[in-house]
JSON list of C-alpha atoms in Angstrom, two decimals:
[
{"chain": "A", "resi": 974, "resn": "UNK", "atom": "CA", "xyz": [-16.07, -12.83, -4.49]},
{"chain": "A", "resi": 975, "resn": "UNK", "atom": "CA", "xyz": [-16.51, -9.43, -5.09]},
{"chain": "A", "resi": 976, "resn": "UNK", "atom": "CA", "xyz": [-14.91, -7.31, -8.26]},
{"chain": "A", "resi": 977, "resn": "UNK", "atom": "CA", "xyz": [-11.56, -5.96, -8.15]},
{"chain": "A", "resi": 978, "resn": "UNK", "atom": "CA", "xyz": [-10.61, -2.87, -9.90]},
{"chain": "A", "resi": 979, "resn": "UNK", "atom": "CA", "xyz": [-6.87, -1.93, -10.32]},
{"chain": "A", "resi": 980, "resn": "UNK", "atom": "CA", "xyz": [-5.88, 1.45, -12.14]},
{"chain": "A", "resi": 981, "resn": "UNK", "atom": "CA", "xyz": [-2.39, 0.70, -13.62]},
{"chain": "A", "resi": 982, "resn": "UNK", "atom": "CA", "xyz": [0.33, 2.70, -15.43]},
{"chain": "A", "resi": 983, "resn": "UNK", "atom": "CA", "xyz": [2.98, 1.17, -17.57]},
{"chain": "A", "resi": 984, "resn": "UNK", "atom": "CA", "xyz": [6.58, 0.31, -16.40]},
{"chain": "A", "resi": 985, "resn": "UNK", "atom": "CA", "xyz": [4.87, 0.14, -12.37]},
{"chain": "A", "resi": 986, "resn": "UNK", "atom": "CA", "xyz": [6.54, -2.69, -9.74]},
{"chain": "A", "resi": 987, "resn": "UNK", "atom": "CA", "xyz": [4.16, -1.81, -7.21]},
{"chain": "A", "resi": 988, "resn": "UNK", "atom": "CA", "xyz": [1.47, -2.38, -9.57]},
{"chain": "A", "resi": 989, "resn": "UNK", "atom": "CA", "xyz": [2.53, -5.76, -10.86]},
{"chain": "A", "resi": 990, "resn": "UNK", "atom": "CA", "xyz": [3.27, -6.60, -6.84]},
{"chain": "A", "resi": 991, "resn": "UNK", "atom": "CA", "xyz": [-0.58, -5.15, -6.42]},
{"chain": "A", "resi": 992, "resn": "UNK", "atom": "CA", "xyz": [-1.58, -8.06, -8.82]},
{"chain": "A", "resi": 993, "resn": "UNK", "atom": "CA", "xyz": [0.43, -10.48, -7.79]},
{"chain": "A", "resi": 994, "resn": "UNK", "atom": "CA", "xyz": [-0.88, -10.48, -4.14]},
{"chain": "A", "resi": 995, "resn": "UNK", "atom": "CA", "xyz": [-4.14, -10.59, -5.45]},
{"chain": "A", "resi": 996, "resn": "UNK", "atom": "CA", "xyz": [-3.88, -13.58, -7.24]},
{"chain": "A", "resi": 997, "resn": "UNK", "atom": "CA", "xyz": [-2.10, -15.17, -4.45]},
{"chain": "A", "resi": 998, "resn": "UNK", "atom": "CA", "xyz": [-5.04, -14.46, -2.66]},
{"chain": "A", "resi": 999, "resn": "UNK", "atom": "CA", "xyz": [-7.42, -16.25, -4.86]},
{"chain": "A", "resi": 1000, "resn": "UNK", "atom": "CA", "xyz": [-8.58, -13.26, -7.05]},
{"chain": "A", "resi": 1001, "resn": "UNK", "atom": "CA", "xyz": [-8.94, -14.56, -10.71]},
{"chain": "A", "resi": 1002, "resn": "UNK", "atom": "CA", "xyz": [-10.42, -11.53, -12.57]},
{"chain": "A", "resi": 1003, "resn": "UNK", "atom": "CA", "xyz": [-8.78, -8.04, -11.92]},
{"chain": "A", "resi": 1004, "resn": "UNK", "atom": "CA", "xyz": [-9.84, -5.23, -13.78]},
{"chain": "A", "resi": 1005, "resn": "UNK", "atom": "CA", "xyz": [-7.30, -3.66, -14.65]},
{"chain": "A", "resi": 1006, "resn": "UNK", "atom": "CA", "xyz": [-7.24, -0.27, -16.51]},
{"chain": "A", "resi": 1007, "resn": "UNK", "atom": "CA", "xyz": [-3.98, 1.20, -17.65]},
{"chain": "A", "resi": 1008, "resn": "UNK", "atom": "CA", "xyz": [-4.17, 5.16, -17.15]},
{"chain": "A", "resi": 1009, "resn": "UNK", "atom": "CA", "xyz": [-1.41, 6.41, -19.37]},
{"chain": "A", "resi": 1010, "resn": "UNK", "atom": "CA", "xyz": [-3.55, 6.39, -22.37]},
{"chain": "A", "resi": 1011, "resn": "UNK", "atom": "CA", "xyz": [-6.39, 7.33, -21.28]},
{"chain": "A", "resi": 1012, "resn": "UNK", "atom": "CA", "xyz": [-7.12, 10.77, -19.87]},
{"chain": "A", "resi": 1013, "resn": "UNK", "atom": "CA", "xyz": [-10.45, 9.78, -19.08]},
{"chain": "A", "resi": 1014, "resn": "UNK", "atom": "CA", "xyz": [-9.86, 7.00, -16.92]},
{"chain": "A", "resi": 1015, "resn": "UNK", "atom": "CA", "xyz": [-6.93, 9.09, -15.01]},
{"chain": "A", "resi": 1016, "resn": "UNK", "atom": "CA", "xyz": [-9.43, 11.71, -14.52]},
{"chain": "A", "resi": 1017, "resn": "UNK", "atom": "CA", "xyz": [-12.23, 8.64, -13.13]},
{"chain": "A", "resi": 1018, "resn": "UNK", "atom": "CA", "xyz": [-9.14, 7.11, -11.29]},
{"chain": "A", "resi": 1019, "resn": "UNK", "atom": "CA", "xyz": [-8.96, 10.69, -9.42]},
{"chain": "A", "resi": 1020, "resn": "UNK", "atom": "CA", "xyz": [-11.96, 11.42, -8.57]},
{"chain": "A", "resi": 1021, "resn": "UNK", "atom": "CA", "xyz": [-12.88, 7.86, -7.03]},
{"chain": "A", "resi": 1022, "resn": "UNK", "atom": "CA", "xyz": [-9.63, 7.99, -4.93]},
{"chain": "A", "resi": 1023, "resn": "UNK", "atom": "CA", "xyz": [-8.89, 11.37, -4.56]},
{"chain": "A", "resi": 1024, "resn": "UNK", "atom": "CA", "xyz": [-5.34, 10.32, -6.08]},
{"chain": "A", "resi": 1025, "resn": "UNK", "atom": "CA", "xyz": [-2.79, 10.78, -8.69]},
{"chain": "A", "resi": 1026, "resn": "UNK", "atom": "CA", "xyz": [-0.82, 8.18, -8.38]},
{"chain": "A", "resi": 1027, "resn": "UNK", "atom": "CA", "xyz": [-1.14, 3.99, -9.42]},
{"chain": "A", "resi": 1028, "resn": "UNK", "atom": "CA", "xyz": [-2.01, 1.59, -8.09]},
{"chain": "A", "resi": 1029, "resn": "UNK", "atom": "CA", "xyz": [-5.25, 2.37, -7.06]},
{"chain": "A", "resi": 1030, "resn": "UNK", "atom": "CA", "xyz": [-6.88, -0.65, -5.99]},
{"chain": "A", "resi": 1031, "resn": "UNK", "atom": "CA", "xyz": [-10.62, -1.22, -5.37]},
{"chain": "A", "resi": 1032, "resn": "UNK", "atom": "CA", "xyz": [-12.44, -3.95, -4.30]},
{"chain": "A", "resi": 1033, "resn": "UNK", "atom": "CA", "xyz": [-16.32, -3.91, -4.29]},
{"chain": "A", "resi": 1034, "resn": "UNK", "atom": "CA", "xyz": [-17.05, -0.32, -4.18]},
{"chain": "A", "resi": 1035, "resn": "UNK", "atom": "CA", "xyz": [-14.05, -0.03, -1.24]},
{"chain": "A", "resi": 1036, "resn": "UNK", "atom": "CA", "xyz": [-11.43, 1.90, -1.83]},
{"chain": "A", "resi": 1037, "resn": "UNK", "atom": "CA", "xyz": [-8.23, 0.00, -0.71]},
{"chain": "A", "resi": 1038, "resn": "UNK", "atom": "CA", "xyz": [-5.75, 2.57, -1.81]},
{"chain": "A", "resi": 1039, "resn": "UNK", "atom": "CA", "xyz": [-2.49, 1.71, -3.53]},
{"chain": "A", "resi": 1040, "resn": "UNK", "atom": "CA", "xyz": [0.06, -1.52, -2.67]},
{"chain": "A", "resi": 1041, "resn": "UNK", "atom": "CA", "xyz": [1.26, -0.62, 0.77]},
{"chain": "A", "resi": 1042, "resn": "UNK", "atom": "CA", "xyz": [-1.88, -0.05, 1.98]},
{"chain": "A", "resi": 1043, "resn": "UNK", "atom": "CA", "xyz": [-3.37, -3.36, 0.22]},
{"chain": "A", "resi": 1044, "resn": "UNK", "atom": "CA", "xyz": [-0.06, -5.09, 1.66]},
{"chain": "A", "resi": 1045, "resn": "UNK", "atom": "CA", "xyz": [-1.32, -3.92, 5.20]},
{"chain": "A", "resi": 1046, "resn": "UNK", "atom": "CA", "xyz": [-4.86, -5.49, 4.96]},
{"chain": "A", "resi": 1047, "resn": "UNK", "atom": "CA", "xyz": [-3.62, -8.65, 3.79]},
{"chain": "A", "resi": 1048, "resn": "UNK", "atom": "CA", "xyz": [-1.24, -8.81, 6.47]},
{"chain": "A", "resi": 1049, "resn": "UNK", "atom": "CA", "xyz": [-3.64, -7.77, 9.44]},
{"chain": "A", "resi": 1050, "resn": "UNK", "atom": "CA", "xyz": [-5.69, -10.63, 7.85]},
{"chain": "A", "resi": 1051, "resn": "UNK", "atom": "CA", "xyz": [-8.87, -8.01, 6.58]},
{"chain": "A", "resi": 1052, "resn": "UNK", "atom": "CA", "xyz": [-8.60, -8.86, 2.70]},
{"chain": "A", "resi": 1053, "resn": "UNK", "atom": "CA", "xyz": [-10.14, -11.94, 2.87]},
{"chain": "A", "resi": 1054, "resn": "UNK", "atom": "CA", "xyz": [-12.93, -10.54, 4.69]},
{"chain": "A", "resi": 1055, "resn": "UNK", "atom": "CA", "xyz": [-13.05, -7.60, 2.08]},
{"chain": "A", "resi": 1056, "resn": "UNK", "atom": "CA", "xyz": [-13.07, -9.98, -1.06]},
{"chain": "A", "resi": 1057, "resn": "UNK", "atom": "CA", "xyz": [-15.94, -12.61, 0.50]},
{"chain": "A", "resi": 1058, "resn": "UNK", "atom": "CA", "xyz": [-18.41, -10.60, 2.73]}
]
């Protein structure tokens, strides 16, 4: 299965619905790093995604986006796909 990265901020629904689709999904580990203290991994957060706001989701090296979009995949049936090449 390949790595999941999820870039979090505190007090964030979509982000705990992010993680909570994942794990329904069969992801154990997601690496999750919380942005609000950190303005280093905002700033690494940006300039993978090209975003400001959380989640940001990543699996592999793949930029997913944020919940909607990883909603959208798991409903056209593509995250399984995206978490076992």
């Amino acid at each position: 299965m390949q790595a999941v990265t999820i870039y979090t901020g505190p007090f964030c629904p979509y982000c705990t619905m992010a993680k909570r689709l994942l794990q329904a999904a069969g992801v154990e580990n997601i690496g999750e790093i919380r942005i609000d203290a950190d303005p280093e991994a905002f700033a690494e957060m940006q300039r993978r995604s090209g975003q400001r706001s959380v989640p940001q989701i990543f699996i592999g090296d793949t930029h997913v986006g944020g919940f909607t979009d990883l909603y959208r995949l798991q409903q056209e049936g593509g995250l399984d796909g995206l978490l076992n090449p």
